[in-house]
Amino acid sequence: MIIEVETINSFSKSELLKEVYGLIWILPILTLLLGITIQVLVIVWLEREISASIQQRIGLEYAGPLGLLQAIADETKLLLKEDILPSRGEIPLFSIGPSVAVISILLSFLVIPLGYRFVLADLSIGVFFMDCHFKYCSY
């Protein structure tokens, strides 16, 4: 009888709580992402409405109720645009150009200390590295 009770207690404490804690920690992250997404949509909508009123033109009233579907229409248009590749020249180099730009920017953040002893890349020329990055990547 004691073995059964211990088995039930150990099972309920370990497995059930692990599953519950596994779901609980993700709730603040999802709430934050949902809040940021809604804020971005509202800011874009307000910017378009205010721009329309300043320029004395009709605002977003044709894309759904109050123009709320305009952001979805813009996103769909952006995703379905035709990719244009050069007829002459290096197509692989043309394709990896945006990746090279983004990776170089992200690599520049390696030398920024994130804590007292937490630095991703401890370069002896870190300040020089950041200076060169901001000098040549700010155009």
Short mmCIF file of C-alpha atoms in Angstrom, two decimals:
data_model
loop_
_atom_site.label_atom_id
_atom_site.label_comp_id
_atom_site.label_asym_id
_atom_site.label_seq_id
_atom_site.Cartn_x
_atom_site.Cartn_y
_atom_site.Cartn_z
CA MET A 1 0.00 0.00 0.00
CA ILE A 2 2.80 2.44 0.87
CA ILE A 3 4.58 1.69 -2.41
CA GLU A 4 1.46 2.56 -4.42
CA VAL A 5 1.01 5.90 -2.64
CA GLU A 6 4.68 6.79 -3.12
CA THR A 7 4.47 5.86 -6.78
CA ILE A 8 1.37 7.98 -7.30
CA ASN A 9 2.91 10.95 -5.45
CA SER A 10 6.19 10.78 -7.33
CA PHE A 11 4.39 10.46 -10.67
CA SER A 12 2.05 13.36 -9.99
CA LYS A 13 4.82 15.63 -8.76
CA SER A 14 7.33 14.95 -11.48
CA GLU A 15 5.42 14.44 -14.72
CA LEU A 16 2.39 16.65 -14.26
CA LEU A 17 4.31 19.60 -12.86
CA LYS A 18 6.90 19.36 -15.62
CA GLU A 19 4.17 19.60 -18.22
CA VAL A 20 2.44 22.49 -16.46
CA TYR A 21 5.68 24.42 -15.98
CA GLY A 22 6.59 23.68 -19.58
CA LEU A 23 3.42 25.46 -20.68
CA ILE A 24 3.48 28.29 -18.14
CA TRP A 25 6.91 29.71 -19.05
CA ILE A 26 5.85 30.28 -22.65
CA LEU A 27 2.80 32.41 -21.75
CA PRO A 28 4.70 35.66 -21.04
CA ILE A 29 6.66 35.25 -24.27
CA LEU A 30 3.50 34.72 -26.31
CA THR A 31 1.81 37.65 -24.57
CA LEU A 32 4.76 39.90 -25.36
CA LEU A 33 4.84 38.83 -29.01
CA LEU A 34 1.09 39.31 -29.38
CA GLY A 35 1.29 42.76 -27.76
CA ILE A 36 4.15 43.87 -30.01
CA THR A 37 2.33 42.61 -33.11
CA ILE A 38 -0.86 44.46 -32.20
CA GLN A 39 1.09 47.65 -31.43
CA VAL A 40 2.84 47.52 -34.80
CA LEU A 41 -0.46 47.03 -36.62
CA VAL A 42 -2.08 49.93 -34.75
CA ILE A 43 0.91 52.23 -35.36
CA VAL A 44 0.91 51.45 -39.09
CA TRP A 45 -2.84 52.02 -39.26
CA LEU A 46 -2.59 55.34 -37.38
CA GLU A 47 0.32 56.49 -39.54
CA ARG A 48 -1.67 55.86 -42.71
CA GLU A 49 -4.79 57.54 -41.36
CA ILE A 50 -2.89 60.59 -40.12
CA SER A 51 -0.95 60.85 -43.40
CA ALA A 52 -4.21 60.70 -45.33
CA SER A 53 -5.77 63.46 -43.25
CA ILE A 54 -2.68 65.67 -43.54
CA GLN A 55 -2.58 65.21 -47.32
CA GLN A 56 -6.36 65.75 -47.56
CA ARG A 57 -7.13 62.47 -49.27
CA ILE A 58 -9.26 59.44 -48.60
CA GLY A 59 -7.71 57.14 -46.03
CA LEU A 60 -7.91 53.40 -45.64
CA GLU A 61 -11.59 52.78 -46.10
CA TYR A 62 -11.63 50.39 -49.04
CA ALA A 63 -9.59 47.53 -47.56
CA GLY A 64 -11.95 45.99 -45.05
CA PRO A 65 -13.61 47.71 -42.10
CA LEU A 66 -11.74 50.92 -41.25
CA GLY A 67 -8.88 49.79 -43.49
CA LEU A 68 -7.75 47.09 -41.09
CA LEU A 69 -6.96 44.64 -43.89
CA GLN A 70 -4.51 46.98 -45.62
CA ALA A 71 -1.52 45.63 -43.68
CA ILE A 72 -2.38 42.08 -44.77
CA ALA A 73 -2.75 43.25 -48.37
CA ASP A 74 0.64 45.00 -48.22
CA GLU A 75 2.30 41.90 -46.75
CA THR A 76 0.79 39.66 -49.43
CA LYS A 77 1.95 42.03 -52.15
CA LEU A 78 5.47 42.06 -50.71
CA LEU A 79 5.68 38.27 -50.48
CA LEU A 80 4.35 37.69 -54.00
CA LYS A 81 6.62 40.17 -55.76
CA GLU A 82 8.70 38.84 -58.62
CA ASP A 83 12.37 38.27 -57.90
CA ILE A 84 14.43 39.92 -60.63
CA LEU A 85 17.84 38.42 -61.33
CA PRO A 86 20.42 40.10 -63.55
CA SER A 87 20.80 38.63 -67.04
CA ARG A 88 24.53 39.28 -67.02
CA GLY A 89 26.81 39.05 -64.05
CA GLU A 90 27.18 36.85 -61.02
CA ILE A 91 23.75 35.54 -59.99
CA PRO A 92 25.02 33.74 -56.84
CA LEU A 93 26.82 36.89 -55.70
CA PHE A 94 23.67 38.93 -56.39
CA SER A 95 21.62 36.46 -54.33
CA ILE A 96 23.87 36.38 -51.27
CA GLY A 97 24.38 40.16 -51.12
CA PRO A 98 21.59 40.87 -48.60
CA SER A 99 22.78 37.99 -46.40
CA VAL A 100 26.32 39.38 -46.36
CA ALA A 101 24.98 42.78 -45.29
CA VAL A 102 22.87 41.39 -42.44
CA ILE A 103 25.58 39.01 -41.21
CA SER A 104 28.19 41.78 -41.13
CA ILE A 105 25.89 43.95 -39.03
CA LEU A 106 25.14 41.12 -36.61
CA LEU A 107 28.84 40.25 -36.29
CA SER A 108 29.59 43.80 -35.22
CA PHE A 109 27.52 43.25 -32.06
CA LEU A 110 29.87 40.48 -30.89
CA VAL A 111 32.26 42.96 -29.28
CA ILE A 112 29.60 44.73 -27.19
CA PRO A 113 29.77 43.51 -23.57
CA LEU A 114 26.46 42.20 -22.31
CA GLY A 115 27.54 41.90 -18.69
CA TYR A 116 30.53 42.27 -16.40
CA ARG A 117 32.11 39.00 -17.53
CA PHE A 118 29.83 38.22 -20.48
CA VAL A 119 31.33 39.19 -23.82
CA LEU A 120 30.61 37.14 -26.92
CA ALA A 121 33.93 37.93 -28.62
CA ASP A 122 36.74 39.37 -26.54
CA LEU A 123 38.70 41.08 -29.29
CA SER A 124 41.63 43.28 -28.37
CA ILE A 125 40.59 45.65 -31.17
CA GLY A 126 36.88 45.73 -30.29
CA VAL A 127 36.56 49.52 -30.24
CA PHE A 128 38.41 49.78 -33.55
CA PHE A 129 36.13 47.08 -34.96
CA MET A 130 32.99 49.00 -33.96
CA ASP A 131 34.44 52.29 -35.21
CA CYS A 132 35.11 50.80 -38.64
CA HIS A 133 31.65 49.27 -38.72
CA PHE A 134 29.86 52.52 -37.93
CA LYS A 135 32.10 54.49 -40.26
CA TYR A 136 31.49 52.35 -43.32
CA CYS A 137 28.02 50.93 -42.66
CA SER A 138 26.23 54.18 -41.89
CA TYR A 139 25.73 55.22 -45.50
#
